[in-house]
CSV table of C-alpha atoms in Angstrom, one decimal:
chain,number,residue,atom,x,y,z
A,1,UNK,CA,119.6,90.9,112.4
A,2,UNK,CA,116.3,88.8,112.3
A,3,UNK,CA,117.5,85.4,110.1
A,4,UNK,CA,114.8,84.5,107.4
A,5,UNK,CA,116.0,81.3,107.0
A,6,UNK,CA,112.7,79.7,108.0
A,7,UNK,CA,111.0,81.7,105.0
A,8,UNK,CA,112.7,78.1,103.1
A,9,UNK,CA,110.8,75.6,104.5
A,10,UNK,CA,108.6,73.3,101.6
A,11,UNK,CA,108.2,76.8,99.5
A,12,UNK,CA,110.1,77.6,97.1
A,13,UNK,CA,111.7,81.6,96.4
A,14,UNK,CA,109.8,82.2,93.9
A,15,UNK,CA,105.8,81.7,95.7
A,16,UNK,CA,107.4,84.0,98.6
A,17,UNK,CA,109.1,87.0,97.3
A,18,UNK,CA,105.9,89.3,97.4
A,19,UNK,CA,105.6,92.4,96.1
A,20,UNK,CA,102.6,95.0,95.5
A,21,UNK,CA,102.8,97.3,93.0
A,22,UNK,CA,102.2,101.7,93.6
A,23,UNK,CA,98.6,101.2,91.9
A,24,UNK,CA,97.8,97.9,93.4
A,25,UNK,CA,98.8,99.8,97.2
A,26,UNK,CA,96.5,102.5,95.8
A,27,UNK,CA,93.6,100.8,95.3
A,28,UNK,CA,94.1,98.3,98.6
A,29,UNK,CA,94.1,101.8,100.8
A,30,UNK,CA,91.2,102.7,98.9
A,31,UNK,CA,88.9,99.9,99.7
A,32,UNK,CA,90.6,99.2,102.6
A,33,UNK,CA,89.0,103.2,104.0
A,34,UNK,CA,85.9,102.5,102.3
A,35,UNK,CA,85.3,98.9,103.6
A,36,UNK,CA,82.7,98.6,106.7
A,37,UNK,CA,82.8,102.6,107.3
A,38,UNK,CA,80.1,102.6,104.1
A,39,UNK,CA,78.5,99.4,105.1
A,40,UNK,CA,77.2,101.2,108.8
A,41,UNK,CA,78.1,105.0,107.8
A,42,UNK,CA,80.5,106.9,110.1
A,43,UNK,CA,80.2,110.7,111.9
A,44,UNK,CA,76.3,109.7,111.8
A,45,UNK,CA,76.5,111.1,115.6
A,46,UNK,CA,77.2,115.1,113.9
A,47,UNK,CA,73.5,114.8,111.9
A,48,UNK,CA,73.4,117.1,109.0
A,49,UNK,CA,77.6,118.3,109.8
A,50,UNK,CA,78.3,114.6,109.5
A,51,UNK,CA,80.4,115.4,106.4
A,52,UNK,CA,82.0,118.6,108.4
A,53,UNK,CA,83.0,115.3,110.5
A,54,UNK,CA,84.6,113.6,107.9
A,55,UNK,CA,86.7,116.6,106.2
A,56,UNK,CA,88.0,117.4,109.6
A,57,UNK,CA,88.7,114.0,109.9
A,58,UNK,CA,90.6,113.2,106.1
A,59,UNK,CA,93.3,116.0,107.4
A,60,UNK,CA,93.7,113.7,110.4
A,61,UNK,CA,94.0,111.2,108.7
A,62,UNK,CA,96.7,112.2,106.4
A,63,UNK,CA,98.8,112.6,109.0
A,64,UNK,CA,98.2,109.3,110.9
A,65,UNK,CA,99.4,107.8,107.3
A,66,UNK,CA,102.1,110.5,107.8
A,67,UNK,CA,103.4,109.0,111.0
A,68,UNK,CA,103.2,105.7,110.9
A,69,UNK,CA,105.0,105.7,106.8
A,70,UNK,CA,107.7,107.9,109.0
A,71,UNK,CA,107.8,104.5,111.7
A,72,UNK,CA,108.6,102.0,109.1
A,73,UNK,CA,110.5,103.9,106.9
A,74,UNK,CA,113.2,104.4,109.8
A,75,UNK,CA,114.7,101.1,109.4
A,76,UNK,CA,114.1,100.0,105.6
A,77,UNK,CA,112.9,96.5,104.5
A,78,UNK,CA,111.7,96.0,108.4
A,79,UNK,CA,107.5,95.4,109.0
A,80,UNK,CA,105.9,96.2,112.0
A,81,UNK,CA,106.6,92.9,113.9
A,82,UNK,CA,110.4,92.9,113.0
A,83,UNK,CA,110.3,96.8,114.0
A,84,UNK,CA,109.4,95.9,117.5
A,85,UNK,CA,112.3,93.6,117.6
A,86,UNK,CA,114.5,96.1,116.7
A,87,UNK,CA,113.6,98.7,119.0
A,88,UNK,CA,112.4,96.0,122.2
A,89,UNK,CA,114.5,92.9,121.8
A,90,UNK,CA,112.6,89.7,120.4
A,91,UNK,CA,111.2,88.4,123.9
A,92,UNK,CA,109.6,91.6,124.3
A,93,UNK,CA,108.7,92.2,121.2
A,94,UNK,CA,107.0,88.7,120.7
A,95,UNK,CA,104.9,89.7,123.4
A,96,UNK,CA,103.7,92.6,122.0
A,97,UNK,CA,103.4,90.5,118.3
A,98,UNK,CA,100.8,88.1,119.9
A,99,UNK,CA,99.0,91.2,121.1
A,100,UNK,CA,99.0,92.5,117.8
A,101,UNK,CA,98.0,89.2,116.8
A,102,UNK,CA,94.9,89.4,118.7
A,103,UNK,CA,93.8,92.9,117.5
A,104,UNK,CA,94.7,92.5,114.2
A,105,UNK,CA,92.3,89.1,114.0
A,106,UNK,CA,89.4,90.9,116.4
A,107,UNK,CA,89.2,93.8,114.2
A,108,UNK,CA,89.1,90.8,110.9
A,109,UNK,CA,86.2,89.5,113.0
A,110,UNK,CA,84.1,92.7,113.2
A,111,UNK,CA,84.5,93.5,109.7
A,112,UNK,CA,83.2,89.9,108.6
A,113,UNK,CA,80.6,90.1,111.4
A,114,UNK,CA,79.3,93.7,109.3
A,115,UNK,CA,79.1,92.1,106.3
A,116,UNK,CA,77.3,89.2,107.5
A,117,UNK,CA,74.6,91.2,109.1
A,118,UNK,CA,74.6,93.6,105.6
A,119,UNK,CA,74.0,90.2,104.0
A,120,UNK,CA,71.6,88.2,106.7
A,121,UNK,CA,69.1,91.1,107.2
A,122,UNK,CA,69.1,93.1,104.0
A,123,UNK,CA,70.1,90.9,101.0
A,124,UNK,CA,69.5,87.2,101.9
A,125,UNK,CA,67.4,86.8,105.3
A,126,UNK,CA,66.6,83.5,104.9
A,127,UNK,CA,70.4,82.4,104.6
A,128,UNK,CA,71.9,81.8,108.0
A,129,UNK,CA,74.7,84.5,109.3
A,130,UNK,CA,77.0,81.4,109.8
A,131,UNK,CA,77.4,80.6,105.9
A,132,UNK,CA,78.0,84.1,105.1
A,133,UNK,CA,80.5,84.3,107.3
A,134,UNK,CA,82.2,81.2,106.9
A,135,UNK,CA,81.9,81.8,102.9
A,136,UNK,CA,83.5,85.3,103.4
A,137,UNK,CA,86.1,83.7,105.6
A,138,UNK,CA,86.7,81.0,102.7
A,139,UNK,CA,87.3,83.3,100.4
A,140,UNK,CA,89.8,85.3,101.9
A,141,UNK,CA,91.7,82.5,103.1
A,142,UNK,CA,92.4,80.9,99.6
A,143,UNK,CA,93.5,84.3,98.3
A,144,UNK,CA,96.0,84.6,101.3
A,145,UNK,CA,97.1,81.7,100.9
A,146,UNK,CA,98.0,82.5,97.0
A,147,UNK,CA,99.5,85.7,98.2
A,148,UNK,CA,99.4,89.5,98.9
A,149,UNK,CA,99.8,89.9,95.0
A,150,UNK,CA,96.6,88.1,94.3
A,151,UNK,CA,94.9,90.2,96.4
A,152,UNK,CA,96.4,93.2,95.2
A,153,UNK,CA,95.2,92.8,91.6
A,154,UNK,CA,91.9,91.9,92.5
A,155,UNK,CA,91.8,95.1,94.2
A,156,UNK,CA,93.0,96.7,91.1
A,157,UNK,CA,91.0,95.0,88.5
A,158,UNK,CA,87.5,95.2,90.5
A,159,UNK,CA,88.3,99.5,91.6
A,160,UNK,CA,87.3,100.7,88.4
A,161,UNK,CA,83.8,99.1,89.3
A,162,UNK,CA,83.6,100.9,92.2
A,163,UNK,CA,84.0,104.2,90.8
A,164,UNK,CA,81.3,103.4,87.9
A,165,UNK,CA,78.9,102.0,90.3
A,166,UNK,CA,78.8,105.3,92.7
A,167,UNK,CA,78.7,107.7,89.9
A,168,UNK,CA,75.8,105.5,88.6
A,169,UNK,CA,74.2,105.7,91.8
A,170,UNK,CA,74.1,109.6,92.2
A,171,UNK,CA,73.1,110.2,89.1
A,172,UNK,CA,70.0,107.7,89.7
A,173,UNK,CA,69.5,109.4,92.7
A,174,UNK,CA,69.3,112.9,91.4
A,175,UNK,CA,67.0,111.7,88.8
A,176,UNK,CA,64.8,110.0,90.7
A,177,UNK,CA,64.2,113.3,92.5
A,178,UNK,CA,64.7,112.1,96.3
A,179,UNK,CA,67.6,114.1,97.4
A,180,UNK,CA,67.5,117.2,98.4
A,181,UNK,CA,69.7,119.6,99.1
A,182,UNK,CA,68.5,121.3,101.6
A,183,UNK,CA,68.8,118.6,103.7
A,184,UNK,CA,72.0,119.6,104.6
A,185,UNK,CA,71.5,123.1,106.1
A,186,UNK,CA,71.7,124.7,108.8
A,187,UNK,CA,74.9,123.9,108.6
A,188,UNK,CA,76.6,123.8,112.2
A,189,UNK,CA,73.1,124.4,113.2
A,190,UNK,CA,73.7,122.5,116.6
A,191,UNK,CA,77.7,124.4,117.1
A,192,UNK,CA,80.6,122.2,116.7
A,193,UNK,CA,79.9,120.5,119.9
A,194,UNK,CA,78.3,117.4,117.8
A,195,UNK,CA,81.3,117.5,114.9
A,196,UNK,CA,83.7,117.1,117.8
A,197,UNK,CA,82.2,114.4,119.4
A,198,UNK,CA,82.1,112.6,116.0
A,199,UNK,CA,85.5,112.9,115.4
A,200,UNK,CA,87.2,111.9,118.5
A,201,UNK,CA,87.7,109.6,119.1
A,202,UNK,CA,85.2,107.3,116.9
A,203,UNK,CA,86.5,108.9,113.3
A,204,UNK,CA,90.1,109.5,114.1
A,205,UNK,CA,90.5,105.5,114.9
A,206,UNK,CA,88.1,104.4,112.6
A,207,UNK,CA,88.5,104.4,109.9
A,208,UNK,CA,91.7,106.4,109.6
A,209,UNK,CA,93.6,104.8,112.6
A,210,UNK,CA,93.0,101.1,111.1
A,211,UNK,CA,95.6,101.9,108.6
A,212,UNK,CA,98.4,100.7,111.4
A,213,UNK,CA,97.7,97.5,109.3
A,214,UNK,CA,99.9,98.5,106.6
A,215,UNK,CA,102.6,98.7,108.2
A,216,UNK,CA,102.8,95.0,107.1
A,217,UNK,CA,102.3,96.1,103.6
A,218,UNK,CA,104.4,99.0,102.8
A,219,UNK,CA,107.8,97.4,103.2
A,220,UNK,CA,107.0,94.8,100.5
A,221,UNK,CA,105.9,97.5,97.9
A,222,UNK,CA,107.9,97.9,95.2
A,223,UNK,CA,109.5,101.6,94.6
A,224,UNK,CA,109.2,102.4,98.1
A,225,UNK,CA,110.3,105.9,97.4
A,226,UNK,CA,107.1,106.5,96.1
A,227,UNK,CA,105.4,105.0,98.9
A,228,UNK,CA,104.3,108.0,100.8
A,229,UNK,CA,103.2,110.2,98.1
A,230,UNK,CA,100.9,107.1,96.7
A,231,UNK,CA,99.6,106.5,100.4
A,232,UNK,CA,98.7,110.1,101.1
A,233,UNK,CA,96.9,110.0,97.5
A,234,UNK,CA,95.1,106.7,98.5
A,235,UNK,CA,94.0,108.3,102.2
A,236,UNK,CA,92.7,111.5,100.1
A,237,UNK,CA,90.9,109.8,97.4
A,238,UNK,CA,89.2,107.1,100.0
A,239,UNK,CA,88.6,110.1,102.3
A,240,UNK,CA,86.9,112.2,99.3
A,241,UNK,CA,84.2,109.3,98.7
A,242,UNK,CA,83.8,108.9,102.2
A,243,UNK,CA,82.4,112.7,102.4
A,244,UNK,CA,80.8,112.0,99.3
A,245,UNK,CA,79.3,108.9,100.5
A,246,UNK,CA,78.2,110.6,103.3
A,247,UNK,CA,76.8,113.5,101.4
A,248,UNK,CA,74.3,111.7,99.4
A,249,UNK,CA,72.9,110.2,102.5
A,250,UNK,CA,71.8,113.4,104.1
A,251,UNK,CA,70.1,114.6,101.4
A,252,UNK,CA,68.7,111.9,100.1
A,253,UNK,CA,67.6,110.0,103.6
A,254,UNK,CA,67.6,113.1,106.0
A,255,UNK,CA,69.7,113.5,109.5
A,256,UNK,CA,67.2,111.1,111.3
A,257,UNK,CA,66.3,108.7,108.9
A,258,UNK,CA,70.4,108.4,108.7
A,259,UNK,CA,70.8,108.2,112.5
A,260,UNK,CA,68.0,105.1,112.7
A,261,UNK,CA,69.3,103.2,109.6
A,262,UNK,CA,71.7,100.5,110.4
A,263,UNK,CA,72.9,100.3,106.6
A,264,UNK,CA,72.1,104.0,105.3
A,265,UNK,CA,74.1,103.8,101.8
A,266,UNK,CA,72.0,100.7,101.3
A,267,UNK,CA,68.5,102.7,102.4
A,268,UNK,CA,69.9,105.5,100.0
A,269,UNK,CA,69.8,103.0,97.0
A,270,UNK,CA,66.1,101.9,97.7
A,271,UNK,CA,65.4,105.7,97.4
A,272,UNK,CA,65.6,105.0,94.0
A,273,UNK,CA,62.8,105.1,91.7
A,274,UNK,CA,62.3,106.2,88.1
A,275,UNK,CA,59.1,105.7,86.1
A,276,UNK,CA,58.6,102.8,88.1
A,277,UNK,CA,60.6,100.7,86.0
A,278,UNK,CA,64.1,101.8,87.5
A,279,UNK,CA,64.1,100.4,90.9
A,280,UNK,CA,66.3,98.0,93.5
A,281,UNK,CA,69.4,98.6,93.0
A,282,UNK,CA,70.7,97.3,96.0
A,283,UNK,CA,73.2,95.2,93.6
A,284,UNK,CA,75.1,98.0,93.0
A,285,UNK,CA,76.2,99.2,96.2
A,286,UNK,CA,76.7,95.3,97.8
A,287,UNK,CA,78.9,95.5,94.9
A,288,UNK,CA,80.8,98.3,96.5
A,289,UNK,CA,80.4,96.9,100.1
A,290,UNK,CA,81.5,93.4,99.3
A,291,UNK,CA,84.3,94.9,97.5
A,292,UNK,CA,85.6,96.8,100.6
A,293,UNK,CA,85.0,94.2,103.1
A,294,UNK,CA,86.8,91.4,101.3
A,295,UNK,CA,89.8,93.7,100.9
A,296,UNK,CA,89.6,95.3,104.4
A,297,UNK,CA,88.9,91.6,106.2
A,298,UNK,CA,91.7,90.4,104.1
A,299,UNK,CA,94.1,93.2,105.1
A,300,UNK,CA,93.7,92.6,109.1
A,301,UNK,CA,93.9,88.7,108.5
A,302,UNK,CA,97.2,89.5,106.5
A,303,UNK,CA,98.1,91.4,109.8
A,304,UNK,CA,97.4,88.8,111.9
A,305,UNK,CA,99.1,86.3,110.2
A,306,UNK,CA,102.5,88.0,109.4
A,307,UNK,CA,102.6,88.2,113.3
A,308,UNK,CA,102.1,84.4,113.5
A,309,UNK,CA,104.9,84.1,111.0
A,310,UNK,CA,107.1,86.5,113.1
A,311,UNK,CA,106.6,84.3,116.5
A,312,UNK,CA,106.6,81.0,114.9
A,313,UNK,CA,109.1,81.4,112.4
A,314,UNK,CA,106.5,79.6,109.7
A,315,UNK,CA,105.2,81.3,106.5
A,316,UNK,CA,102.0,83.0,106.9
A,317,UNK,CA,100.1,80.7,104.8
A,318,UNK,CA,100.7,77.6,106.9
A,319,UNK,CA,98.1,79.2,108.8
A,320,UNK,CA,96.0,81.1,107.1
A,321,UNK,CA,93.1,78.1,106.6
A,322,UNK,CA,92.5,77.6,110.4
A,323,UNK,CA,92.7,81.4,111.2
A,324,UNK,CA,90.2,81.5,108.6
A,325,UNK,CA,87.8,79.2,110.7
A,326,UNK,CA,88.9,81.0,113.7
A,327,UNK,CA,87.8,84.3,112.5
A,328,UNK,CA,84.6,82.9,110.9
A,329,UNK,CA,83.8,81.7,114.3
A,330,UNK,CA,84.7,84.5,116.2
A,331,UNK,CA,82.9,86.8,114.0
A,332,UNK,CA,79.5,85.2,115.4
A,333,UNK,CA,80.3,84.9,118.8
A,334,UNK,CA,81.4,88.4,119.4
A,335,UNK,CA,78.5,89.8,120.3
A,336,UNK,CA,74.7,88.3,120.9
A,337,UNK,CA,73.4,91.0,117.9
A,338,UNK,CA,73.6,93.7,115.7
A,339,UNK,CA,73.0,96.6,118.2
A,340,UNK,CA,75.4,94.7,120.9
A,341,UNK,CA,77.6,94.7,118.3
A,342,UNK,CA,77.4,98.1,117.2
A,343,UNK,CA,77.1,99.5,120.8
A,344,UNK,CA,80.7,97.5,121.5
A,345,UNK,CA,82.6,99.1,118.7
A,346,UNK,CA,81.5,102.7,119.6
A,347,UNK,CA,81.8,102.6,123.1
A,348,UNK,CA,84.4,100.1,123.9
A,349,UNK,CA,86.6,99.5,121.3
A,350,UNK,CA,88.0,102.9,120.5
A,351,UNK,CA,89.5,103.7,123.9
A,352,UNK,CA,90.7,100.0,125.1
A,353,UNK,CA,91.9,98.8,122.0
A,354,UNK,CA,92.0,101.1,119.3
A,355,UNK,CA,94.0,104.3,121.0
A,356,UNK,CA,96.5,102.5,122.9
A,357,UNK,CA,97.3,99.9,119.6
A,358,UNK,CA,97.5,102.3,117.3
A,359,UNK,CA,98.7,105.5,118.7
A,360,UNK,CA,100.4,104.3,121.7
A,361,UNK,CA,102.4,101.6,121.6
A,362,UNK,CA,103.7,102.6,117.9
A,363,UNK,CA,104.6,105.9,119.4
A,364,UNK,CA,106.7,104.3,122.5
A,365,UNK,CA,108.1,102.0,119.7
A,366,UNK,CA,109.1,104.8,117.6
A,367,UNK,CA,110.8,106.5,120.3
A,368,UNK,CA,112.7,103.4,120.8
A,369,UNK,CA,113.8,102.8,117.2
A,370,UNK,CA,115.1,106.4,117.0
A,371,UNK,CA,116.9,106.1,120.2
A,372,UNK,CA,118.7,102.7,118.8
A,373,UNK,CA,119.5,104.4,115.6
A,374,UNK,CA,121.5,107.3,117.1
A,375,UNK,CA,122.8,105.5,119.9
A,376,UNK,CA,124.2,103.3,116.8
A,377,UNK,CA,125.2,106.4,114.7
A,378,UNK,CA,127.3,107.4,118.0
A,379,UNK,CA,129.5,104.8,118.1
A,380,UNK,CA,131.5,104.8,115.3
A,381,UNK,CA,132.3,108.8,116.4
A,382,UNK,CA,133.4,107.5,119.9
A,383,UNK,CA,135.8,105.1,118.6
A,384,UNK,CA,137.4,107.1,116.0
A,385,UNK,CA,137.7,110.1,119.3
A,386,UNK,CA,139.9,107.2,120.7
A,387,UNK,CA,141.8,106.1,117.6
């Protein structure tokens, strides 16, 4: 059993027992789904059945919340890096921790990298791409460092927001008079051809498959026997504003304007226009972005670090400052531009990174924890066969 006596060092108790509350995980899986997936839109590749897409794609994910609650729940109290030691041994499973590492900090970097092209070409084009990032990156550090509660309430306290802001938004929209319905027929015009190729494997893995990041999360979650019934709830409702999302894109900018914007939710706002006196609301849905990219950036840097604290035996906020830079850094060197950028995480990404971390190795470690378990549950029935 994995000694935490290292958990001690300089901190007291008190700063490191963490715990999230039921609503608190709620709203973190909310934002967390919602994050850069309505900054750049996702299932834009299905055209008008880009919301056909995403249904399909909210059962799929339900089940990919299904599985990997079933992972961690198999050995209570255990996260994801302490779950490889179980089932691997610790030099193996350190191994596989750095990679983790890696990912978990890569994907932190794409996120802030979204938000800082959101920012640099839409909102702010004279501010350089480097302070937004290293702002961003600022900002999730410090709450890091004050701990996965503090970023669980300002999830809560800020989610209302969200909801008034999008219900806001449509009605503008409708009253305005630029959408239109019919926008969205014929549906399955093109066959299912285009839904399928939108949903594997770019919607399956993101954003559904990202939530392998709380696997760190739901072990510190108080009532845990609630844990899967909140999680499904929180995958459903962030699923349902997706399609909705989605939904008032097509009829209010059209299939092609959708597929050449590179921030359509933000193109939808400047649909709006009453009277000429109600106009620019971009504030409103930065508001919504900004709100899902802190949390989602925050989340994978969480990752990250819980797998630093795992190999080096140091709390997690030891390093959360100079991971901070790191990802900041990182976030601009990843890719020359937007369109490398994009073009990296659509073709790339999903099948060398994102299928074999999240659906791979978590299935070969599953195996291996339920092997251990009844390999464990023998034992005791062999010896009392000899007694």
């Amino acid at each position: 059993m994995l000694k935490r006596t290292y958990i001690l060092k300089g901190i007291g108790d008190g700063m490191l027992k963490e715990n999230i509350s039921l609503s608190q995980l709620l709203t973190l899986l909310i934002n967390f789904l919602l994050g850069s997936a309505i900054v750049v839109g996702v299932g834009g590749d299905a055209k008008k059945d880009a919301w056909i897409a995403i249904a399909a794609a909210i059962l799929i994910g339900l089940g990919i919340m299904l599985f990997y609650y079933f992972l961690i729940s198999r050995v209570p109290g255990k996260n994801f890096f302490e779950l490889m030691e179980f089932g691997f041994k610790r030099p193996l499973a350190i191994i596989f921790s750095i990679t983790y590492v890696v990912y978990f900090l890569y994907l932190a970097c794409r996120v802030v990298r979204d938000f800082g092209e959101l920012i640099a070409s839409a909102i702010l084009p004279s501010t350089p791409i480097e302070i937004i990032s290293l702002t961003i990156c600022l900002l999730m550090a410090y709450i890091l460092y004050l701990g996965l509660e503090v970023l669980g309430r300002t999830s809560e306290i800020f989610t209302p927001y969200l909801f008034g802001f999008l219900f806001l938004l449509t009605i503008l929209l409708f009253a305005s008079g630029n959408a239109n319905l019919y926008e969205i027929k014929p549906v399955l015009g093109d066959g299912l051809k285009p839904v399928l190729n939108a949903l594997f494997p770019t919607l399956i893995v993101f954003p559904f498959g990202e939530l392998i990041a709380f696997t760190l999360i739901l072990p510190v979650v108080t009532n845990f026997k609630y844990c899967l019934r909140v999680s499904l709830m929180g995958v459903g409702i962030a699923g349902a504003l997706l399609l909705f999302a989605m939904f008032l894109m097509i009829v209010t900018l059209g299939a092609d304007a959708l597929q050449r914007s590179n921030f359509p939710m933000l193109s939808s706002a400047r649909e709006v226009s009453i009277g000429n006196f109600i106009e620019r609301i971009d504030a409103l849905v930065v508001f919504i972005m900004m709100l899902g990219i802190l949390v989602k950036g925050s989340v994978f840097m969480f990752a990250g670090l819980k797998g630093l604290e795992y190999t080096f035996r140091l709390p997690y906020r030891y390093f959360s400052l100079p991971v901070a830079m790191i990802v900041s850094s990182f976030s601009i060197l990843i890719s020359v531009n937007f369109g490398d950028h994009w073009q990296e995480g659509l073709e790339m990404v999903p099948y060398f990174l994102h299928l074999p971390l999240q659906f791979g190795l978590p299935s070969l470690l599953l195996i291996a924890v339920l092997w251990k378990r009844r390999k464990k549950k023998a034992k005791p029935g062999v010896k009392g066969m000899k007694f």
